[in-house]
Each structure stands twice: as structure tokens, then as C-alpha cells.
Amino acid sequence: SFGVYESQGLYERSRASRLASIAPRDGAEVVLTLDAALQTAAQETLAHPVPPPLGDDTDQLWFANPVGAIMLCTVDGAVLAAASEPAAPGLEPTPGRGRARSEPRERVFHRPGFNPPGSVFKPFVASWALDKLSYNPQRQYPCNGRFETIACNGVHVSCDLRRALVVSCNAYFAQMGLEYPPDDLVSMAREFGFGQATGAWSVAGFGAGEGWEDWRLHARLSDDQVRARLESRFDRVRFPNGLQVLEATPAQVARGMCALATGRLPDLRLVASIGGRE
């Protein structure tokens, strides 16, 4: 079904219209990959998050005014849950946090604005370096709370790769990024599906076709655009930390994680079958 409602009255019947000669036909049954219980649980978790015990690092303002997304999928790309919050209109903006709380929208596959992946991008940078650049994971980089123009979330003195991932050291990955040839930074992002369509809105064999997925559904950036931005040292140290240049949706991050786990970048699927066809 294409969501079109057609009606036919006496006037239309009295004319030799195209509709008069076409028998009604039911649409094909669509079976989604979504797990109803998981979807409900994900939505409820976002809408009513339970804060951890009070601590200095607990963002109580977020727990009182949650904004975000949860996506769960299998490693072969079947989407089991895709929840967004807020899901209802009429909410007041979070004080000091912009208007996101008052803007209900789908946030798993769409980007609401500038939407960098943040520190979740670091495992992809590390994996590529180990696999493609013969990177030594024992290599140490200093951290004094910042590196040049980029701040860190703590002072870690010195980190190897494992510790840098555990404490999410921005200074380490900034320095590591300077060791990357710019072309490898571009290739790494492409290898894990960043800047590309996820496949969730393209249904093979049902008329969707290659390139059908609308650019608004995901964050795109051409290879040439990335290379040009990486000429700037300011951007070069931020890129490996997921803070600049590259944008990503939760769906793109989840797809990349599937590739990181299995070595294969799957197409995400929201539809299991249409009319009995997988």
C-alpha cells in the first residue's frame, strides 16, 4: 500500500473512469523486524529514566528532562528497537539546554542538527589503526588535561591505547589522529559506514532501489569534503574524538558497531518481509 485513499461515488461510476475498471486490491502484509516488547521497554526507559545514586557526575537535569534515542539491532542489521524521546509535543525546553526537549522527532535515523558521534567514535579509530596501520597499542601519549586546543575529561598523565579507551582520553586520540594519514581517516570512516546510507529505507526488489534513501535520514559528508577539512590541524585533532567534521546518527553508529563485532557492514532492516517475501 502507498497510503493512498481512493473513493468512488455515483458521479465517478457514471463516467468511464479508470477507477471504475480497476478491482480493489488489498495491500501486501508487511512484517517488521521490530520486537514490540523491546520497543516499548526502550521507549519507557527513555521517557522515564531512573537516575543512579547521586554523584558528582550524575546529570540530574537530563534525568528530569530526557532527550535522546535508543537503538537495538542484531549483528546482521535487523532493527529490534528504535526509540526516541521526547515522543510527544507540548513539553517545555530544558533550562540552559536549547529547545530539543520541546521538539518531538525521530532521532534514531534522523539528525536533528549538528550531530557528531562523540567518544563512541574512538573504538573505530583504534580498530582501524591496529588492523591497517600496524599501530603499537603500547605506545604512550601524555595527557595533562588537554592537548593543544582540545580538552580532556580528566588528567591521565600518560596512556596506552587500552587505557585511553577505558578513560576516553581526548588528548591521546588527538595525538593518535596526527599519526593517521588523512586518506586513512577518510577510509576508516567509510569502512564503518559513516557518511553513508544505512539501507534501512531501501527495500530490495520492491521499487526502492539504490540511492533511494533520502539524505535527510542520515549524516552524509563526501570524501573530498572530509579531506579538505582535515587540512586544518584544529579539525584534525578533533576528528578522532568524534567532535568535529563527521556527523552520525545512532543508526549509523549501531551499524558500525555491527561491523566492528563481525567484520561485515550490514544493511539495517526495519522490514522482515512484504507479502511473504523476505
Short mmCIF file of C-alpha atoms in Angstrom, two decimals, residues 52-254:
data_model
loop_
_atom_site.label_atom_id
_atom_site.label_comp_id
_atom_site.label_asym_id
_atom_site.label_seq_id
_atom_site.Cartn_x
_atom_site.Cartn_y
_atom_site.Cartn_z
CA PRO A 52 21.79 6.21 39.50
CA PRO A 53 22.69 7.04 43.11
CA LEU A 54 23.59 10.70 43.49
CA GLY A 55 27.11 11.57 42.46
CA ASP A 56 29.07 14.48 41.11
CA ASP A 57 28.90 13.10 37.58
CA THR A 58 25.14 12.43 37.53
CA ASP A 59 23.36 14.79 35.15
CA GLN A 60 20.21 15.27 37.17
CA LEU A 61 18.88 17.86 34.71
CA TRP A 62 18.92 15.29 31.90
CA PHE A 63 17.15 12.67 34.02
CA ALA A 64 14.44 15.23 34.75
CA ASN A 65 14.19 16.24 31.07
CA PRO A 66 15.42 13.31 28.96
CA VAL A 67 16.26 13.77 25.29
CA GLY A 68 17.82 11.02 23.20
CA ALA A 69 17.49 7.75 21.35
CA ILE A 70 17.89 4.02 21.92
CA MET A 71 18.58 1.60 19.10
CA LEU A 72 18.93 -2.17 19.40
CA CYS A 73 19.72 -4.41 16.45
CA THR A 74 21.10 -7.82 15.61
CA VAL A 75 24.61 -8.07 14.16
CA ASP A 76 23.11 -8.81 10.74
CA GLY A 77 21.24 -5.49 10.81
CA ALA A 78 17.67 -6.35 11.87
CA VAL A 79 16.38 -3.42 13.94
CA LEU A 80 14.70 -4.66 17.12
CA ALA A 81 14.00 -1.30 18.76
CA ALA A 82 14.29 2.32 17.65
CA ALA A 83 13.00 4.68 20.33
CA SER A 84 13.20 8.47 20.60
CA GLU A 85 12.44 10.94 23.35
CA PRO A 86 10.61 13.26 23.51
CA ALA A 87 7.85 11.47 21.66
CA ALA A 88 5.03 13.89 22.44
CA PRO A 89 4.62 17.63 21.75
CA GLY A 90 3.94 20.31 24.32
CA LEU A 91 6.96 19.88 26.59
CA GLU A 92 8.93 22.85 27.86
CA PRO A 93 12.57 23.32 26.77
CA THR A 94 15.20 22.17 29.24
CA PRO A 95 16.64 25.24 31.03
CA GLY A 96 20.02 26.06 29.51
CA ARG A 97 19.90 23.13 27.07
CA GLY A 98 18.26 24.59 23.97
CA ARG A 99 14.90 23.57 22.54
CA ALA A 100 15.46 19.84 21.92
CA ARG A 101 13.12 18.82 24.75
CA SER A 102 10.24 20.71 23.11
CA GLU A 103 10.81 19.15 19.67
CA PRO A 104 9.42 15.60 19.33
CA ARG A 105 11.06 13.84 16.41
CA GLU A 106 12.50 10.55 15.25
CA ARG A 107 16.13 10.62 16.43
CA VAL A 108 17.49 7.15 15.56
CA PHE A 109 17.66 7.58 11.79
CA HIS A 110 17.48 11.38 11.54
CA ARG A 111 19.90 14.02 12.71
CA PRO A 112 18.27 16.97 14.45
CA GLY A 113 21.10 19.37 13.57
CA PHE A 114 24.86 19.21 14.03
CA ASN A 115 25.19 15.68 15.39
CA PRO A 116 28.78 14.47 15.92
CA PRO A 117 29.18 10.90 17.23
CA GLY A 118 31.41 11.89 20.15
CA SER A 119 33.61 9.43 22.01
CA VAL A 120 31.74 6.38 20.67
CA PHE A 121 33.82 7.03 17.54
CA LYS A 122 37.11 6.19 19.30
CA PRO A 123 36.86 2.36 19.05
CA PHE A 124 36.57 2.66 15.26
CA VAL A 125 39.68 4.84 15.10
CA ALA A 126 41.57 2.38 17.31
CA SER A 127 40.44 -0.71 15.41
CA TRP A 128 41.50 0.67 12.02
CA ALA A 129 44.90 1.76 13.36
CA LEU A 130 45.58 -1.71 14.77
CA ASP A 131 44.42 -3.51 11.65
CA LYS A 132 45.64 -1.23 8.86
CA LEU A 133 48.43 0.97 10.24
CA SER A 134 50.42 -1.57 12.29
CA TYR A 135 49.78 0.65 15.28
CA ASN A 136 51.57 -0.24 18.53
CA PRO A 137 48.91 -0.38 21.28
CA GLN A 138 51.62 0.01 23.94
CA ARG A 139 52.57 3.44 22.63
CA GLN A 140 52.19 6.11 25.29
CA TYR A 141 50.91 9.66 24.87
CA PRO A 142 50.88 12.23 27.67
CA CYS A 143 47.71 13.85 28.95
CA ASN A 144 47.75 16.94 31.12
CA GLY A 145 44.05 17.57 30.83
CA ARG A 146 44.28 18.88 27.27
CA PHE A 147 46.28 18.71 24.06
CA GLU A 148 46.69 21.94 22.15
CA THR A 149 43.13 23.19 21.53
CA ILE A 150 41.28 20.11 22.77
CA ALA A 151 40.35 19.46 26.40
CA CYS A 152 40.14 16.10 28.13
CA ASN A 153 37.68 14.91 30.75
CA GLY A 154 40.49 14.34 33.28
CA VAL A 155 44.25 14.31 33.75
CA HIS A 156 45.51 10.82 32.97
CA VAL A 157 49.26 11.66 32.96
CA SER A 158 50.06 9.05 30.32
CA CYS A 159 48.01 6.46 28.45
CA ASP A 160 48.50 3.48 26.20
CA LEU A 161 45.68 2.58 23.80
CA ARG A 162 43.77 0.35 26.19
CA ARG A 163 43.73 2.90 28.99
CA ALA A 164 42.90 5.68 26.54
CA LEU A 165 39.77 3.76 25.54
CA VAL A 166 38.83 2.97 29.15
CA VAL A 167 39.09 6.58 30.34
CA SER A 168 38.09 8.06 26.95
CA CYS A 169 41.19 10.25 26.77
CA ASN A 170 40.69 13.03 24.24
CA ALA A 171 44.35 14.05 24.43
CA TYR A 172 45.50 10.56 23.46
CA PHE A 173 43.23 10.28 20.43
CA ALA A 174 44.08 13.81 19.32
CA GLN A 175 47.76 12.85 19.20
CA MET A 176 46.98 9.48 17.69
CA GLY A 177 44.98 11.21 14.96
CA LEU A 178 48.01 13.23 13.93
CA GLU A 179 49.77 9.93 13.17
CA TYR A 180 46.97 8.97 10.76
CA PRO A 181 47.41 9.89 7.09
CA PRO A 182 44.30 11.96 6.18
CA ASP A 183 43.32 9.42 3.50
CA ASP A 184 43.25 6.71 6.16
CA LEU A 185 40.95 8.78 8.36
CA VAL A 186 38.58 9.04 5.40
CA SER A 187 38.88 5.32 4.59
CA MET A 188 38.34 4.37 8.22
CA ALA A 189 35.10 6.36 8.43
CA ARG A 190 33.85 4.84 5.18
CA GLU A 191 34.82 1.30 6.24
CA PHE A 192 32.43 1.54 9.17
CA GLY A 193 29.59 3.17 7.21
CA PHE A 194 29.85 6.75 8.45
CA GLY A 195 28.61 9.32 5.96
CA GLN A 196 26.63 6.64 4.13
CA ALA A 197 23.04 5.46 3.90
CA THR A 198 22.23 2.67 6.36
CA GLY A 199 19.98 0.73 3.99
CA ALA A 200 17.03 0.83 6.38
CA TRP A 201 14.80 2.67 3.92
CA SER A 202 15.78 0.74 0.79
CA VAL A 203 13.86 -2.48 0.24
CA ALA A 204 15.48 -4.57 -2.50
CA GLY A 205 13.04 -5.81 -5.10
CA PHE A 206 10.20 -3.55 -4.02
CA GLY A 207 10.96 -0.45 -6.07
CA ALA A 208 13.15 1.40 -3.57
CA GLY A 209 16.40 0.92 -5.43
CA GLU A 210 19.94 2.14 -4.85
CA GLY A 211 20.17 5.76 -3.77
CA TRP A 212 16.51 5.99 -2.75
CA GLU A 213 17.31 6.70 0.87
CA ASP A 214 16.84 10.41 1.40
CA TRP A 215 19.87 12.41 2.55
CA ARG A 216 17.89 13.90 5.43
CA LEU A 217 17.68 10.45 7.01
CA HIS A 218 21.38 10.27 7.77
CA ALA A 219 24.52 12.36 8.07
CA ARG A 220 26.46 12.50 4.83
CA LEU A 221 29.82 14.04 4.05
CA SER A 222 31.78 13.45 0.88
CA ASP A 223 35.33 12.10 1.00
CA ASP A 224 36.63 15.30 -0.61
CA GLN A 225 34.87 17.43 1.99
CA VAL A 226 36.45 15.40 4.80
CA ARG A 227 39.93 15.61 3.26
CA ALA A 228 39.62 19.35 2.85
CA ARG A 229 38.58 19.80 6.50
CA LEU A 230 41.45 17.60 7.69
CA GLU A 231 43.94 20.06 6.27
CA SER A 232 43.14 22.08 9.39
CA ARG A 233 45.07 20.94 12.48
CA PHE A 234 42.15 22.20 14.60
CA ASP A 235 39.83 19.71 12.89
CA ARG A 236 42.49 17.02 12.63
CA VAL A 237 42.78 16.57 16.41
CA ARG A 238 39.00 16.64 16.89
CA PHE A 239 38.07 14.17 14.17
CA PRO A 240 39.41 11.04 16.01
CA ASN A 241 37.44 12.09 19.09
CA GLY A 242 34.22 12.30 17.11
CA LEU A 243 33.92 16.01 17.88
CA GLN A 244 34.28 17.72 14.52
CA VAL A 245 33.86 17.27 10.75
CA LEU A 246 31.99 13.97 10.88
CA GLU A 247 28.35 13.66 11.89
CA ALA A 248 26.43 10.47 12.62
CA THR A 249 23.01 9.18 13.57
CA PRO A 250 22.54 6.46 16.23
CA ALA A 251 21.63 4.10 13.37
CA GLN A 252 24.97 4.73 11.67
CA VAL A 253 26.83 4.16 14.93
CA ALA A 254 24.94 0.89 15.55
#
